[in-house]
CSV table of C-alpha atoms and ligand atoms in Angstrom, one decimal:
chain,number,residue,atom,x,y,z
A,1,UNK,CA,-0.7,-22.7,-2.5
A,2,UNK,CA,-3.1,-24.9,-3.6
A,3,UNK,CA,-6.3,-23.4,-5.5
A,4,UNK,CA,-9.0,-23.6,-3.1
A,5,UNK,CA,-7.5,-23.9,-0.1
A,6,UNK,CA,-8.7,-21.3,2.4
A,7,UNK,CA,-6.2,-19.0,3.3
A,8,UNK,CA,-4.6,-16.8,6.2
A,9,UNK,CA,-3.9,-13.2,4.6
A,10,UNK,CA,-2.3,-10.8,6.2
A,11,UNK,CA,-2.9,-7.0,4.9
A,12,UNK,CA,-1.5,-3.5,5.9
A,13,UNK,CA,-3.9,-0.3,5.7
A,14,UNK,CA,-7.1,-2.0,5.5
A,15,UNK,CA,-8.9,0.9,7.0
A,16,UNK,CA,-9.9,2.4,3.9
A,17,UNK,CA,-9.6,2.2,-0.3
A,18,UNK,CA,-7.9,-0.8,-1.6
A,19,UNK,CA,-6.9,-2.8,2.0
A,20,UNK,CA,-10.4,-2.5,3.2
A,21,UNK,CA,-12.3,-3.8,0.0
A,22,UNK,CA,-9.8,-6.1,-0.5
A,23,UNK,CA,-10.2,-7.4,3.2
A,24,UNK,CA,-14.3,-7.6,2.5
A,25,UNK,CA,-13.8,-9.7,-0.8
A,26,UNK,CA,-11.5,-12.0,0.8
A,27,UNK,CA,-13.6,-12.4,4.1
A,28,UNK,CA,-16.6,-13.1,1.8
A,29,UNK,CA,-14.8,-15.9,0.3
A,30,UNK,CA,-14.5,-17.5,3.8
A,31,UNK,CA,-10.3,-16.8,4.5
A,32,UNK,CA,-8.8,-15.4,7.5
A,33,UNK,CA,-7.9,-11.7,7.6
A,34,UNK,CA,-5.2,-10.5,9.6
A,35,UNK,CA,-5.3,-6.6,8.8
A,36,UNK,CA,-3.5,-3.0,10.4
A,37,UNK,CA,-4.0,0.1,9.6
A,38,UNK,CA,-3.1,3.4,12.0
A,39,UNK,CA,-6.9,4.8,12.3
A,40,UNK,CA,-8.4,3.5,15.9
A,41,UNK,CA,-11.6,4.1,15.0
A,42,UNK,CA,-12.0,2.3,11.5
A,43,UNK,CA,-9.4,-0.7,13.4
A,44,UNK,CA,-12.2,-0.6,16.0
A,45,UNK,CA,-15.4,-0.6,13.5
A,46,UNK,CA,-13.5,-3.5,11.4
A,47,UNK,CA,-13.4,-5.8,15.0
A,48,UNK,CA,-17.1,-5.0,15.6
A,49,UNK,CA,-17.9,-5.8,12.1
A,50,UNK,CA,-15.7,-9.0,11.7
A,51,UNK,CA,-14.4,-10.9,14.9
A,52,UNK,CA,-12.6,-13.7,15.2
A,53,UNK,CA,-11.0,-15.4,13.5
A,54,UNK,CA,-10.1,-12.1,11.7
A,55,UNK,CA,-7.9,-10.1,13.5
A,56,UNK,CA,-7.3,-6.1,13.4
A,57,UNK,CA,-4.8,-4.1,15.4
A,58,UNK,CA,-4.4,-0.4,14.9
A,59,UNK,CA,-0.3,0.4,14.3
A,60,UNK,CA,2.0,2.2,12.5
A,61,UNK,CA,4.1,0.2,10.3
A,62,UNK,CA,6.6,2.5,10.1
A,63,UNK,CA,7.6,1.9,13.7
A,64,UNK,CA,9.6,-1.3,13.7
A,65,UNK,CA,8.5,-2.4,17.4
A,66,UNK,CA,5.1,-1.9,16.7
A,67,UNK,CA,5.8,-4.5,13.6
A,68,UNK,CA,7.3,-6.7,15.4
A,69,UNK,CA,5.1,-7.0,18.7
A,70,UNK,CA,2.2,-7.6,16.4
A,71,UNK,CA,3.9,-10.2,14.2
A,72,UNK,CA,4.9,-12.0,17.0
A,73,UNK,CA,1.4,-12.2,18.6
A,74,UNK,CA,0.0,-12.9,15.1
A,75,UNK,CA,2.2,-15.8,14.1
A,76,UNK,CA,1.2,-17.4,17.5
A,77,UNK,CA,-2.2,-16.9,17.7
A,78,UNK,CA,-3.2,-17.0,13.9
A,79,UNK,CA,-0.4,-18.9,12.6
A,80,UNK,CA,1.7,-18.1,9.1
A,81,UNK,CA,0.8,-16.0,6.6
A,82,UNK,CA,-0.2,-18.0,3.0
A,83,UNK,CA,-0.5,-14.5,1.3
A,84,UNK,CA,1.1,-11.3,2.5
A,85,UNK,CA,-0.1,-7.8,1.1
A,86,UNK,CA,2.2,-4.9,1.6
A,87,UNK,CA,-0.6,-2.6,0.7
A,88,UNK,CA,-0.4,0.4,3.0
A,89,UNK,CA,1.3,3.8,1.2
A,90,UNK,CA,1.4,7.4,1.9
A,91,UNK,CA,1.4,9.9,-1.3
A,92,UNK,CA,3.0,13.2,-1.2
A,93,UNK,CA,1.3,16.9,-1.1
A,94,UNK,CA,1.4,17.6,-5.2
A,95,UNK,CA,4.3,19.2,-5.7
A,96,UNK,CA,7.7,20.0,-7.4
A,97,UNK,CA,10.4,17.9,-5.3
A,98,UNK,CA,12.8,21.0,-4.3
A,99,UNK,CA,9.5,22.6,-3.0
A,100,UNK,CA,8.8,19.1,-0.3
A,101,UNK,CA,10.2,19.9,3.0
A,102,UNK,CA,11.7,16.8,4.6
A,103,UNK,CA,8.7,16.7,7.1
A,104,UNK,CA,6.7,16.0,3.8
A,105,UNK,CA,9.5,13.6,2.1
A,106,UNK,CA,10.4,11.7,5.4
A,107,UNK,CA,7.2,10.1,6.4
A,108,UNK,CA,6.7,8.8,2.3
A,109,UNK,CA,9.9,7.3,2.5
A,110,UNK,CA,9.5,5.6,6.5
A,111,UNK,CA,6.0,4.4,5.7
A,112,UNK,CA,6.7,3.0,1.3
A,113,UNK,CA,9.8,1.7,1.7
A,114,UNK,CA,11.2,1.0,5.8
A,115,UNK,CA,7.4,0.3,6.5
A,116,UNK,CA,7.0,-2.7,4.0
A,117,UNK,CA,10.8,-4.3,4.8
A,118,UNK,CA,9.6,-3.8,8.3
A,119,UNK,CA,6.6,-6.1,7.7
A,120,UNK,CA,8.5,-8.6,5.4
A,121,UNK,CA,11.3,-8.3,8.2
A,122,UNK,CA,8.9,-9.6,11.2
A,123,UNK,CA,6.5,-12.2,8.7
A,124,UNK,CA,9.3,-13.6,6.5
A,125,UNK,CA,10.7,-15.5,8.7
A,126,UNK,CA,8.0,-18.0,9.6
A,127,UNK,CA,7.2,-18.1,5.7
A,128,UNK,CA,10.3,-19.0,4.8
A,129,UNK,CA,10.7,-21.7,7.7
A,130,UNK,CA,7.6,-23.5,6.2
A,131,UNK,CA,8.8,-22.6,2.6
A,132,UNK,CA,5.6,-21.6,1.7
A,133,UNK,CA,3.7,-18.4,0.9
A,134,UNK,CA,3.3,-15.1,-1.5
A,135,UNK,CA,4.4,-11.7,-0.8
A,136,UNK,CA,2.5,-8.9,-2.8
A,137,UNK,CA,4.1,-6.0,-2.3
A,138,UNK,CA,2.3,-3.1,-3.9
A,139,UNK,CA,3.6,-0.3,-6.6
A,140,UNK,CA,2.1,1.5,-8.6
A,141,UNK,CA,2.3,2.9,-12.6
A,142,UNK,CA,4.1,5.5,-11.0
A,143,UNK,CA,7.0,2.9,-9.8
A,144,UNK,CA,7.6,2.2,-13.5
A,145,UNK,CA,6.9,5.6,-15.2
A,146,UNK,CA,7.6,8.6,-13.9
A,147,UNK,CA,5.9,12.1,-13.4
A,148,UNK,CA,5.6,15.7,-12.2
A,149,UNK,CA,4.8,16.3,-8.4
A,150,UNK,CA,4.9,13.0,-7.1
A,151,UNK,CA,8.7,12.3,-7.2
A,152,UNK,CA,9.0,11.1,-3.7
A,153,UNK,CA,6.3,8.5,-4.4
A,154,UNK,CA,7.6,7.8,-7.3
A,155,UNK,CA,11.0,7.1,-6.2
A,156,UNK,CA,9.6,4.6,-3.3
A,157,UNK,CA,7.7,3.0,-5.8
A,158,UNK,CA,10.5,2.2,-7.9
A,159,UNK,CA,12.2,1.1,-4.6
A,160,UNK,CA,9.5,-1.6,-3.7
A,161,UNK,CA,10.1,-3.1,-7.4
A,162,UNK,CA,13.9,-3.4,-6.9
A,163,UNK,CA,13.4,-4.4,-3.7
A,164,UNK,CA,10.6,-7.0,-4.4
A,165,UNK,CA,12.3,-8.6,-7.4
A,166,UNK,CA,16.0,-9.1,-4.9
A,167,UNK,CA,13.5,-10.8,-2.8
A,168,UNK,CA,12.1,-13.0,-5.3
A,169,UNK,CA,15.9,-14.1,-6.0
A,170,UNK,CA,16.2,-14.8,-2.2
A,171,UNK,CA,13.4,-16.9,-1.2
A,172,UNK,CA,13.1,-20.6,-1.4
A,173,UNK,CA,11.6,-22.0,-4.7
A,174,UNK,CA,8.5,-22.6,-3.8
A,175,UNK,CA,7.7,-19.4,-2.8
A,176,UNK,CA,6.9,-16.2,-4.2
A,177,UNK,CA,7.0,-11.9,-4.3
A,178,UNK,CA,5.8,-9.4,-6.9
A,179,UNK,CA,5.2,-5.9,-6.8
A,180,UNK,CA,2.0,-5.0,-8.1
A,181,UNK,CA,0.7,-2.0,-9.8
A,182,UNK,CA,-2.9,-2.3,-9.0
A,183,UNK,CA,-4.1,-0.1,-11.8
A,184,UNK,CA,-5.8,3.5,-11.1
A,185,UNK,CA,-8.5,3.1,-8.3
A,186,UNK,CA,-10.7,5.9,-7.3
A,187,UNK,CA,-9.5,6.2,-3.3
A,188,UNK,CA,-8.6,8.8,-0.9
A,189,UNK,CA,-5.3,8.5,-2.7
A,190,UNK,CA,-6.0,9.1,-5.9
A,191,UNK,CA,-8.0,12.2,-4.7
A,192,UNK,CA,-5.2,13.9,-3.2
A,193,UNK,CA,-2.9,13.7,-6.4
A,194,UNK,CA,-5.9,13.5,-9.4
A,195,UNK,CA,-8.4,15.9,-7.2
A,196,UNK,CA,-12.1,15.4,-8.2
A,197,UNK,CA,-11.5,13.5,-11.3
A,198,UNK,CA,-10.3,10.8,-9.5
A,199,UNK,CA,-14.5,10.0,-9.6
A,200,UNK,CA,-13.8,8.6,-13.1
A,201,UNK,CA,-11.6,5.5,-11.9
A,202,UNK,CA,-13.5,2.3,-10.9
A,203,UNK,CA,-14.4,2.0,-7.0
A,204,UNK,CA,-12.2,0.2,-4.7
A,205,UNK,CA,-14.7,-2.3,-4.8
A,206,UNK,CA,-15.8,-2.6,-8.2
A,207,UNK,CA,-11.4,-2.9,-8.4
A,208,UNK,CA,-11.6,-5.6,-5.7
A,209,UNK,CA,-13.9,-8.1,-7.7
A,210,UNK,CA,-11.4,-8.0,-10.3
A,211,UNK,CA,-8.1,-7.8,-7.6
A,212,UNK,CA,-9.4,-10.8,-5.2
A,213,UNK,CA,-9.3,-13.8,-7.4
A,214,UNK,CA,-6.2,-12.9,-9.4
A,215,UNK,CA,-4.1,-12.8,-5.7
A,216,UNK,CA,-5.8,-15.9,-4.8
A,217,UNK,CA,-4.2,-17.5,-7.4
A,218,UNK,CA,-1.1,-16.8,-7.6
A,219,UNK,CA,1.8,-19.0,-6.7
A,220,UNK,CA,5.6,-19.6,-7.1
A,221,UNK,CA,5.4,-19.2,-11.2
A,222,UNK,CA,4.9,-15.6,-10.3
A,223,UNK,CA,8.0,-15.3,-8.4
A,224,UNK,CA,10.0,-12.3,-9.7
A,225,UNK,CA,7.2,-10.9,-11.6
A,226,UNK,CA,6.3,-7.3,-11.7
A,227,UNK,CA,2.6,-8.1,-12.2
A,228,UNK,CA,-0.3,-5.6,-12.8
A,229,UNK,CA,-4.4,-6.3,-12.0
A,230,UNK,CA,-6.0,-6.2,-15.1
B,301,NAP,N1,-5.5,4.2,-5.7
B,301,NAP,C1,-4.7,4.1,-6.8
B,301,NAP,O1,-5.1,4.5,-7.9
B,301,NAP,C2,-3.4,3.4,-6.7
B,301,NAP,C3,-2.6,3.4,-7.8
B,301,NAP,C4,-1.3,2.8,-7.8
B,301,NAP,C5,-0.9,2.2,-6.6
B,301,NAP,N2,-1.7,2.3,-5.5
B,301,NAP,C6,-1.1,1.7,-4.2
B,301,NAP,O2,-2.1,0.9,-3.7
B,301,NAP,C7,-2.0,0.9,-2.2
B,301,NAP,C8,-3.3,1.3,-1.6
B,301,NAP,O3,-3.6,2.6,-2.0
B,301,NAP,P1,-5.0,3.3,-1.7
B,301,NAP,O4,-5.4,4.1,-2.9
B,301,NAP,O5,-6.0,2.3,-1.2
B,301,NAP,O6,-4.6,4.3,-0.6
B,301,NAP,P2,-5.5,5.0,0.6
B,301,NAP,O7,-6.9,5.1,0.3
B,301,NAP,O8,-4.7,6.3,1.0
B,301,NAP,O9,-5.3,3.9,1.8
B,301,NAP,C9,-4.0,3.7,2.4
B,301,NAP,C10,-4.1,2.7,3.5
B,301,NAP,O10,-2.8,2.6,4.1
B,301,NAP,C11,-3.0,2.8,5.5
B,301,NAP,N3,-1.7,3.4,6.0
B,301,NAP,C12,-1.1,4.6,5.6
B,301,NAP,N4,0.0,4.8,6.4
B,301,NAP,C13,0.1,3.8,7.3
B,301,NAP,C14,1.0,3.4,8.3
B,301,NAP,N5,2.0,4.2,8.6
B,301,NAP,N6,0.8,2.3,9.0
B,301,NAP,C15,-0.3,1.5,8.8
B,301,NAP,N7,-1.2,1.8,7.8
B,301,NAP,C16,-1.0,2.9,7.1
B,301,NAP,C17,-4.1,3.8,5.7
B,301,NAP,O11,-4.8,3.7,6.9
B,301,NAP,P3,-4.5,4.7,8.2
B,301,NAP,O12,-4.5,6.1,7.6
B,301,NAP,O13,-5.6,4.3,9.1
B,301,NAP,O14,-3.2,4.3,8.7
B,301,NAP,C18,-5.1,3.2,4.6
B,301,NAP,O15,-5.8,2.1,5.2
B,301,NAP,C19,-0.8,1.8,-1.9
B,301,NAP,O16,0.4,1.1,-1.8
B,301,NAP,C20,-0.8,2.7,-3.2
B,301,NAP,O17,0.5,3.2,-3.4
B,301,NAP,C21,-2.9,2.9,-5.5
């Protein structure tokens, strides 16, 4: 991609914490959002606040159809993605792994790992026809250390590296994926797993005026590197 060039970025859970600052800092640098998340009402807020040519639609990314219906309407109307973020995540109540029912393990696993191949299963496609674009897929400190309570996020983070760096050996060469650990961002995230001290992380959007330009910039030199915003 060339520096400069204003781009079409498509980014899941942009309803709150990291998606939705990200989504600000990039609109306010003049490039084309194309966001989901699964909240109507923030989905519907976003469209009032930013209307075409950005383009919201509340789904679940778990849910393959869903993925696929809006891919398809998005690569017509908007065109191909230059920079794909697989941003959206669920974390798991705190607690010891034997002590997660599968109605808390399931859903970390459907949305972490099926619901980012999903998205890279219904985008790639056209990126890879124009041999052009850079998948972000995002982990976490927590997919390359480990620690108490948060084994099922841990063990999809670790997925999305393996799976992001197998990408990176499958796509054409002038292309790119990374996973990316983000760093530690105060969001409703964080708070579920760090509890009030979360409040001593940076802000999603003091993070996202660090975040936006490094993803603007990078390219297919990154491919196969598991990166980290600095
Ligand atoms: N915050 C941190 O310190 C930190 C650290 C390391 C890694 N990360 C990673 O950074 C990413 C963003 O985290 P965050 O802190 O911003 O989390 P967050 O505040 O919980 O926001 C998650 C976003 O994902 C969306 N989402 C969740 N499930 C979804 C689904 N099934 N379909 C569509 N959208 C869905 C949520 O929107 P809806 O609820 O409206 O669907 C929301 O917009 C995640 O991948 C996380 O693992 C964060």
């Amino acid at each position: 991609m060339a520096a400069g060039k204003l781009k079409c970025i498509v980014i899941t859970g942009v309803t709150r914490g990291l998606g939705r600052a990200m989504a600000e800092g990039f609109i306010a640098r003049g490039h084309t959002i194309v966001g989901c998340g699964r909240s109507r009402d923030m989905i519907g807020e976003l469209r009032q606040r930013h209307g075409p040519p950005h383009d919201f639609e509340s789904l679940d990314v778990a849910t393959d159809w869903q993925v696929q219906a809006w891919a398809t309407r998005v690569l017509k109307t908007t065109g191909t993605p230059d920079l794909l973020l697989n941003n959206a995540a669920l974390m798991n109540r705190n607690a010891p792994l034997w002590k997660l029912s599968a109605d808390e393990f399931d859903p970390v696993i459907d949305v972490n790992i099926k619901g980012v191949t999903n998205v890279l299963r219904h985008f790639l496609p056209a990126m890879v026809a124009r041999r052009s674009g850079v998948v972000v897929n995002f982990s976490s400190g927590r997919g390359r250390s480990t620690a108490p309570e948060v084994a099922p996020y841990c063990a999809t983070k670790y997925a999305i590296e393996g799976l992001t760096l197998a990408l990176a050996q499958e796509l054409p060469s002038d292309m790119a994926a990374v996973p990316l650990n983000p760093g530690i961002i105060d969001t409703e995230m964080l708070r579920e797993s760090f509890g009030d001290s979360a409040g001593s992380y940076p802000s999603a959007k003091e993070w996202s005026e660090r975040a936006v330009p490094f993803l603007l910039q990078l390219g297919p030199e990154d491919n196969g590197k598991s990166l980290s915003v600095r």
